[in-house]
Amino acid sequence: MSVKAFELVPAIERDKFMQKIQIECIESSGKNLYVGTDSCFVVHFMIEEKVVPPGRTQYRAQKQGHKYLALRKPIVQLKAASALTRIMVLCDNTLTLLNMFDLEPIVGGAKIKGVNTFCLNENPTRSSPFSVEICVALKKKVIQIYTVTEDKMIHVKDVATPEQAVNLSLDGPFICVALAADYRIINFETGEFVELFPYESEFTPPLIKRISKEEFLLSGPSALGMFVTSAGISQRPPVQWSDQLVAITYSHPYVLALSEEFITVHSMFDQQQKQTIPFQGGRCLGEFDGRLFVASGREIYALVPVHWEKQVQGLLGDKKVLEALELARNAKKTGLTKEKFQKTFNRIQQQAGFIEFSEGNFESASDLFKEGQLDVRELISIYPLLMPATSSFTRSSSLHDIADINQLAKHSTENVKKYKDFLVLYLEGIRGTRNGLGFKVDVDTALLKLYAEYNSSELTTLIVSESGCDLTDCVTWLQKYNRHHALGLLYRYHGDHEKALQVWTKIAGGELTDESFPGLEFIIEVLANLSDHELVWKYVDWVLERDQEEGVKIFTERPSTEPQTERMRPDTIIDYLHRFPKAVIAYLEYLIFQRKLEKEKYHTHLAVLYLDAVLQLVKSDNPVKQELDQSRSKLRHMLQTSSLYRVQLILGKVKETDMYAECAILYGKLEEHEKAVRLLVHKLKDYGAAENYCLVNSQGKEPGYRKRLFQILLGVYLDPNYEKSDSLVVPAVSLLNSNESDFDVIKVLRLIPDNWSVGLLSQFLKRTVRLSVNRSRTTHVERMLSRGENLQLKASTIDIQKQPVVMNEERLCAVCNRAFSESTFVRYPNGVITHVHCAKNKNICPVTGKLFNTKK
């Protein structure tokens, strides 16, 4: 589809010219426009440009004068050098300098003869404000470089060519020249040349136009416009022109070509034709200081660029998104600040984004929305009911004409799903970024509604992650799609814990259903972390009635930083939990074993509860052995490890049962070890437990205490008054031979019955003698080592005392340089003497820092 890039506006109409003349060439500099005719006249006009409503450009031309060169030949070329106030005129193969204002020739012979064509260097190698550089093609198969001043043309260099140059263009040191049958690039400084490609002069006029630094546009074979660099390579695809071209020119970003019937406009971005302007009898076309003029034989027109924004909007209207964006990026931003252009470009990107969106090109749409910093509400608002109910946003009518996504999806459920999936991805992508800044409520509310509709696992994550969801609007939406757990989370996030708990208890109670609800444990966790204690107590009964062991976590897993209140004191909680036995046991275990509270009533209470649990199991008809063993194990552990419970109280209850192991532990707490041991030996006949009792109860005590316990146990084994004393001989001998036991040998020998043989006691006696001998030898070795150390110390003392230390009034401390006022002092092995208080470390010299060996 074509784009209206230029408008053809009359600049100088035929009535401004003399009769029967034909325009051959034109040149413009500032407001001055010069016309070369077929009858050897140079005509000077002053052009005034103005914009009239509604934004149309008009030109008013006023003739300033004319000059007849009296050569009776057409004027072939005109070039203005505004810095020199000169016009260069090529007529009858002669290049002449004229004054820019009065058109009078410059006196002094500023002429070059035998010229075929010439051009200005728009990128001169020598930059001087008082001269210009030109390139001249002569008939003599020579190209010459000149420096032109106000009154002279100074010859600089000659470059020989194999044929006459037909056309040329100059950029820096590079000449792009058209010979009779081919194009070449010549470096006039080095003389190097690059052959480009041939052309057929009969069908292809040799046209050359410099378009950028070291890049030229040439008319090639088959009506192709070829882009060529100074290195002889092409970096752009060619442009396809029509036949019989007359002239070409370049005005970024367009290439314009003039034929006998049309002016065609091609884009540099994609080399495609964008506009065709009918124009009969075209003779010349050129770009002059940003302005374009085209001439027929009797009239001159201006090609006025259509404002780039209008061009872009035209392309967007035709859904040419890429072309519109490329044009906008590279258009001339005359009169626009960087900030204003960016704002305009952002708007264009947003429009392009909605076009891609409507076409289903979601990836491109997303990129354009983000780059164009789209107000996300513009996008959300085309999705019915996704905007917050409280929003007063009004969408822009200039961005798009989309009613809603149902219009785009044509009411197809599948297509609607695709558009909603895109919105989810887009909102997730901008959430927390600059594109979502200031629109948190709108973004999060829309996401919540979409997540709720499609039962997304991200729903709960969204609600608990500092969301900005509108409460009133979202409650209705969550209820509509039965997302009850998420509704509770939303209530909690907004601080309404009571409504949240109401929802969750209904789910747990079966009144509402929601597969995403974690269960009773979640409610317990919420209550455990809730600072509103009144609300906590409101739901404690409800939880404990369903699960006492889990429910007690409401009290045992509270934050460690929570301030203590009367409602959460341990005594208050224990009093409340008396109706829930398992819960109160678990809470007391928490106080004693985790918080390490050392209160007699807590320890006694827990011990009594443990005991009651055991007794209850014992009294039951068919007690489960595993359960009973576990309960007794907990009771024994409590009785053994704690020393804070009321022993007599527990013992009074235990004595009435056959729980001898527990009774033994209690006797041990009362230091009644013989009673304890007799229970273990006589009642339980658990000899290993009896030995372990001695070890456990002697831990942390002095060695004699341990001997006393083992002596008591041995006495029980060897008690002659026990009617079954013979049955205890084996455990007694085993005890004597145990490596763990410890005895006073003399007392043991007194206890042993006279009828025991030496063989029975041989192992005990051998071990005892061996230990005794080992102790004796060890003691002797230690005594000898001590004696040797004492002798070494005496020798060191004598050695030190051999060296006299002279102390007088002149003797000063080596550290503080003060005299000694007391008789005590410190002398280091290296002879340094200091005050006692100046010697910080006896092993390190305070002056030299030398470390003295502390071991000899």
Coordinates of C-alpha atoms in Angstrom, one line a residue, residues 123-397:
N123 CA 32.6 16.0 2.4
P124 CA 35.8 17.9 1.5
T125 CA 39.2 16.7 2.5
R126 CA 40.3 20.2 3.2
S127 CA 37.9 22.1 5.4
S128 CA 38.1 25.9 4.9
P129 CA 35.2 28.3 5.3
F130 CA 36.6 30.5 2.5
S131 CA 36.8 27.9 -0.3
V132 CA 35.0 24.9 -1.7
E133 CA 36.3 21.8 -3.4
I134 CA 35.0 20.7 -6.8
C135 CA 35.6 17.9 -9.2
V136 CA 35.6 18.6 -12.9
A137 CA 35.4 16.1 -15.8
L138 CA 37.1 17.3 -19.0
K139 CA 36.8 16.2 -22.5
K140 CA 40.5 15.3 -22.4
K141 CA 39.8 12.0 -20.5
V142 CA 41.0 13.8 -17.3
I143 CA 39.3 14.5 -14.0
Q144 CA 40.6 17.6 -12.2
I145 CA 40.3 18.7 -8.6
Y146 CA 39.9 22.4 -7.9
T147 CA 39.7 24.6 -4.9
V148 CA 37.3 27.5 -5.6
T149 CA 37.6 30.8 -3.8
E150 CA 35.7 34.1 -4.3
D151 CA 37.6 35.0 -7.4
K152 CA 39.8 32.0 -8.4
M153 CA 39.6 28.4 -9.3
I154 CA 42.9 26.8 -8.1
H155 CA 44.0 23.6 -9.8
V156 CA 44.9 20.9 -7.3
K157 CA 45.3 17.6 -9.0
D158 CA 44.7 15.6 -12.2
V159 CA 43.3 12.1 -12.4
A160 CA 43.5 10.3 -15.8
T161 CA 40.6 8.2 -17.0
P162 CA 40.5 5.7 -19.9
E163 CA 37.4 7.4 -21.3
Q164 CA 35.6 10.7 -20.9
A165 CA 33.6 11.0 -17.7
V166 CA 29.9 11.4 -18.4
N167 CA 28.7 12.0 -14.8
L168 CA 30.4 12.0 -11.4
S169 CA 30.0 12.6 -7.7
L170 CA 32.6 13.4 -5.0
D171 CA 32.7 12.4 -1.4
G172 CA 36.0 13.0 0.5
P173 CA 38.8 11.6 -1.7
F174 CA 36.4 9.2 -3.5
I175 CA 35.1 10.0 -7.0
C176 CA 32.2 7.9 -8.2
V177 CA 32.4 8.3 -12.0
A178 CA 30.3 7.1 -14.9
L179 CA 32.4 6.5 -18.0
A180 CA 31.0 5.7 -21.4
A181 CA 30.0 2.1 -20.5
D182 CA 30.7 1.4 -16.8
Y183 CA 31.0 2.9 -13.3
R184 CA 34.1 3.2 -11.2
I185 CA 35.3 4.5 -7.8
I186 CA 38.5 6.4 -7.9
N187 CA 40.6 7.6 -4.9
F188 CA 42.1 10.8 -6.2
E189 CA 44.6 11.0 -3.4
T190 CA 46.1 7.5 -4.0
G191 CA 45.1 6.9 -7.6
E192 CA 43.5 3.6 -6.8
F193 CA 40.3 2.7 -8.5
V194 CA 37.6 0.0 -8.2
E195 CA 35.5 -1.1 -11.2
L196 CA 31.9 -1.4 -10.3
F197 CA 29.5 -2.7 -13.0
P198 CA 28.7 -1.8 -16.7
Y199 CA 25.6 -0.2 -18.0
E200 CA 24.0 0.3 -21.4
S201 CA 24.0 4.0 -22.1
E202 CA 21.3 3.6 -24.8
F203 CA 18.8 2.4 -22.2
T204 CA 20.2 3.6 -18.9
P205 CA 21.1 7.2 -18.3
P206 CA 24.2 7.3 -16.0
L207 CA 22.8 8.9 -12.8
I208 CA 24.8 9.3 -9.6
K209 CA 23.7 10.6 -6.2
R210 CA 25.7 10.7 -3.0
I211 CA 23.4 9.6 -0.2
S212 CA 25.8 9.4 2.8
K213 CA 29.4 9.3 3.8
E214 CA 31.3 7.2 1.2
E215 CA 28.0 5.7 -0.2
F216 CA 26.5 6.4 -3.6
L217 CA 23.3 5.6 -5.5
L218 CA 23.7 4.7 -9.2
S219 CA 21.3 3.9 -12.0
G220 CA 22.1 0.4 -13.0
P221 CA 21.0 -2.1 -15.7
S222 CA 17.4 -3.4 -15.8
A223 CA 16.2 -0.1 -14.2
L224 CA 17.8 -1.0 -10.8
G225 CA 19.0 1.6 -8.4
M226 CA 22.3 0.2 -7.0
F227 CA 23.8 1.3 -3.6
V228 CA 27.6 1.3 -3.7
T229 CA 30.2 2.2 -1.0
S230 CA 33.6 3.6 -1.7
A231 CA 35.0 0.1 -1.2
G232 CA 32.9 -1.0 -4.2
I233 CA 30.4 -3.2 -2.3
S234 CA 26.7 -2.9 -1.9
Q235 CA 25.2 -3.0 1.7
R236 CA 21.6 -2.6 0.7
P237 CA 19.2 -4.3 -1.7
P238 CA 18.7 -2.5 -5.0
V239 CA 15.7 -0.2 -5.8
Q240 CA 13.5 -1.2 -8.7
W241 CA 12.8 1.9 -10.9
S242 CA 10.9 2.5 -14.1
D243 CA 12.6 3.0 -17.4
Q244 CA 13.8 6.3 -18.9
L245 CA 14.8 8.1 -15.7
V246 CA 15.7 11.8 -15.9
A247 CA 17.0 12.5 -12.4
I248 CA 17.4 11.0 -8.9
T249 CA 17.8 12.5 -5.5
Y250 CA 17.7 11.5 -1.9
S251 CA 15.8 12.9 1.1
H252 CA 16.0 10.7 4.2
P253 CA 14.5 8.2 4.4
Y254 CA 13.3 8.3 0.8
V255 CA 14.9 8.0 -2.7
L256 CA 13.1 10.0 -5.4
A257 CA 13.3 9.3 -9.1
L258 CA 12.0 11.5 -11.9
S259 CA 10.9 10.1 -15.3
E260 CA 9.0 11.8 -18.1
E261 CA 5.6 11.0 -16.5
F262 CA 6.1 10.2 -12.8
I263 CA 8.0 10.9 -9.7
T264 CA 8.5 7.7 -7.7
V265 CA 9.3 7.5 -4.0
H266 CA 11.1 4.5 -2.5
S267 CA 11.9 3.8 1.1
M268 CA 15.5 3.3 2.1
F269 CA 14.4 0.9 4.8
D270 CA 12.9 -1.8 2.7
Q271 CA 13.6 -0.5 -0.9
Q272 CA 9.9 -0.7 -1.6
Q273 CA 8.0 1.9 -3.6
K274 CA 5.8 4.0 -1.3
Q275 CA 4.4 6.7 -3.6
T276 CA 3.9 7.6 -7.2
I277 CA 3.3 11.3 -8.2
P278 CA 2.1 12.0 -11.8
F279 CA 4.4 14.7 -13.3
Q280 CA 4.6 15.3 -17.1
G281 CA 7.7 16.6 -18.8
G282 CA 10.1 16.4 -15.9
R283 CA 13.5 18.0 -16.6
C284 CA 15.3 18.1 -13.3
L285 CA 14.9 17.1 -9.6
G286 CA 17.1 18.0 -6.7
E287 CA 17.4 18.3 -2.9
F288 CA 18.7 21.7 -1.8
D289 CA 19.4 22.3 1.9
G290 CA 16.5 20.0 3.0
R291 CA 14.1 21.3 0.3
L292 CA 13.0 19.4 -2.8
F293 CA 12.3 21.0 -6.1
V294 CA 11.3 19.5 -9.4
A295 CA 11.0 21.3 -12.7
S296 CA 9.3 20.7 -16.0
G297 CA 10.1 22.8 -19.1
R298 CA 8.1 25.9 -17.9
E299 CA 7.2 25.4 -14.2
I300 CA 8.9 24.6 -10.9
Y301 CA 7.2 22.7 -8.1
A302 CA 8.2 21.9 -4.5
L303 CA 7.9 18.5 -3.1
V304 CA 6.8 19.2 0.5
P305 CA 7.3 16.3 2.9
V306 CA 4.1 15.2 4.6
H307 CA 4.7 15.4 8.3
W308 CA 6.2 12.1 9.5
E309 CA 3.5 11.6 12.1
K310 CA 0.9 11.7 9.3
Q311 CA 2.9 9.2 7.3
V312 CA 3.2 7.0 10.3
Q313 CA -0.5 7.2 11.1
G314 CA -1.3 6.3 7.5
L315 CA 0.9 3.2 7.7
L316 CA -0.7 2.2 11.0
G317 CA -4.1 2.6 9.4
D318 CA -3.0 0.1 6.8
K319 CA -1.6 -2.1 9.6
K320 CA 2.0 -1.7 8.2
V321 CA 3.4 -1.8 11.7
L322 CA 7.1 -2.5 11.0
E323 CA 7.2 0.3 8.3
A324 CA 5.5 2.7 10.6
L325 CA 7.9 2.1 13.4
E326 CA 11.0 2.2 11.2
L327 CA 9.8 5.5 9.7
A328 CA 9.1 7.0 13.1
R329 CA 12.6 6.0 14.4
N330 CA 14.4 7.5 11.5
A331 CA 12.2 10.5 10.7
K332 CA 13.4 14.1 10.9
K333 CA 12.3 15.4 14.3
T334 CA 12.6 19.0 13.5
G335 CA 11.2 21.2 16.3
L336 CA 10.9 18.3 18.7
T337 CA 12.9 17.9 21.9
K338 CA 14.1 14.5 22.8
E339 CA 11.5 14.2 25.5
K340 CA 8.6 15.2 23.2
F341 CA 9.7 12.9 20.5
Q342 CA 10.0 10.0 23.0
K343 CA 6.5 10.7 24.2
T344 CA 5.2 10.7 20.6
F345 CA 7.1 7.6 19.7
N346 CA 5.8 5.8 22.8
R347 CA 2.3 6.6 21.6
I348 CA 3.0 5.2 18.2
Q349 CA 4.4 2.0 19.8
Q350 CA 1.2 1.7 21.8
Q351 CA -0.9 2.0 18.7
A352 CA 1.3 -0.5 16.9
G353 CA 1.0 -2.8 19.9
F354 CA -2.8 -2.8 19.7
I355 CA -2.7 -3.5 16.0
E356 CA -0.5 -6.6 16.7
F357 CA -2.7 -7.5 19.6
S358 CA -5.8 -7.4 17.4
E359 CA -4.0 -9.6 14.8
G360 CA -3.1 -12.2 17.5
N361 CA 0.6 -11.4 17.3
F362 CA 0.9 -11.5 21.1
E363 CA 4.7 -11.5 21.4
S364 CA 5.2 -8.4 19.3
A365 CA 2.3 -6.7 21.0
S366 CA 3.8 -7.4 24.4
D367 CA 7.2 -6.0 23.4
L368 CA 5.5 -2.8 21.9
F369 CA 3.4 -2.3 25.0
K370 CA 6.4 -2.5 27.3
E371 CA 8.7 -0.4 25.1
G372 CA 5.9 2.2 24.6
Q373 CA 5.2 2.3 28.4
L374 CA 1.5 1.6 27.9
D375 CA -0.9 2.6 30.7
V376 CA -1.8 -1.0 31.5
R377 CA -5.4 0.1 32.2
E378 CA -5.8 0.7 28.4
L379 CA -5.2 -3.0 27.9
I380 CA -7.2 -4.3 30.9
S381 CA -10.2 -2.2 30.1
I382 CA -10.9 -4.1 26.9
Y383 CA -11.4 -7.2 29.0
P384 CA -15.0 -7.1 30.4
L385 CA -15.2 -6.8 34.2
L386 CA -11.5 -7.1 34.9
M387 CA -11.0 -3.5 35.9
P388 CA -11.6 -2.8 39.6
A389 CA -15.2 -1.9 40.3
T390 CA -14.1 1.3 41.9
S391 CA -12.0 2.5 39.0
S392 CA -13.0 5.7 37.2
F393 CA -10.5 5.1 34.3
T394 CA -11.6 6.2 30.8
R395 CA -9.8 4.6 27.9
S396 CA -8.2 6.7 25.2
S397 CA -10.1 6.8 21.9

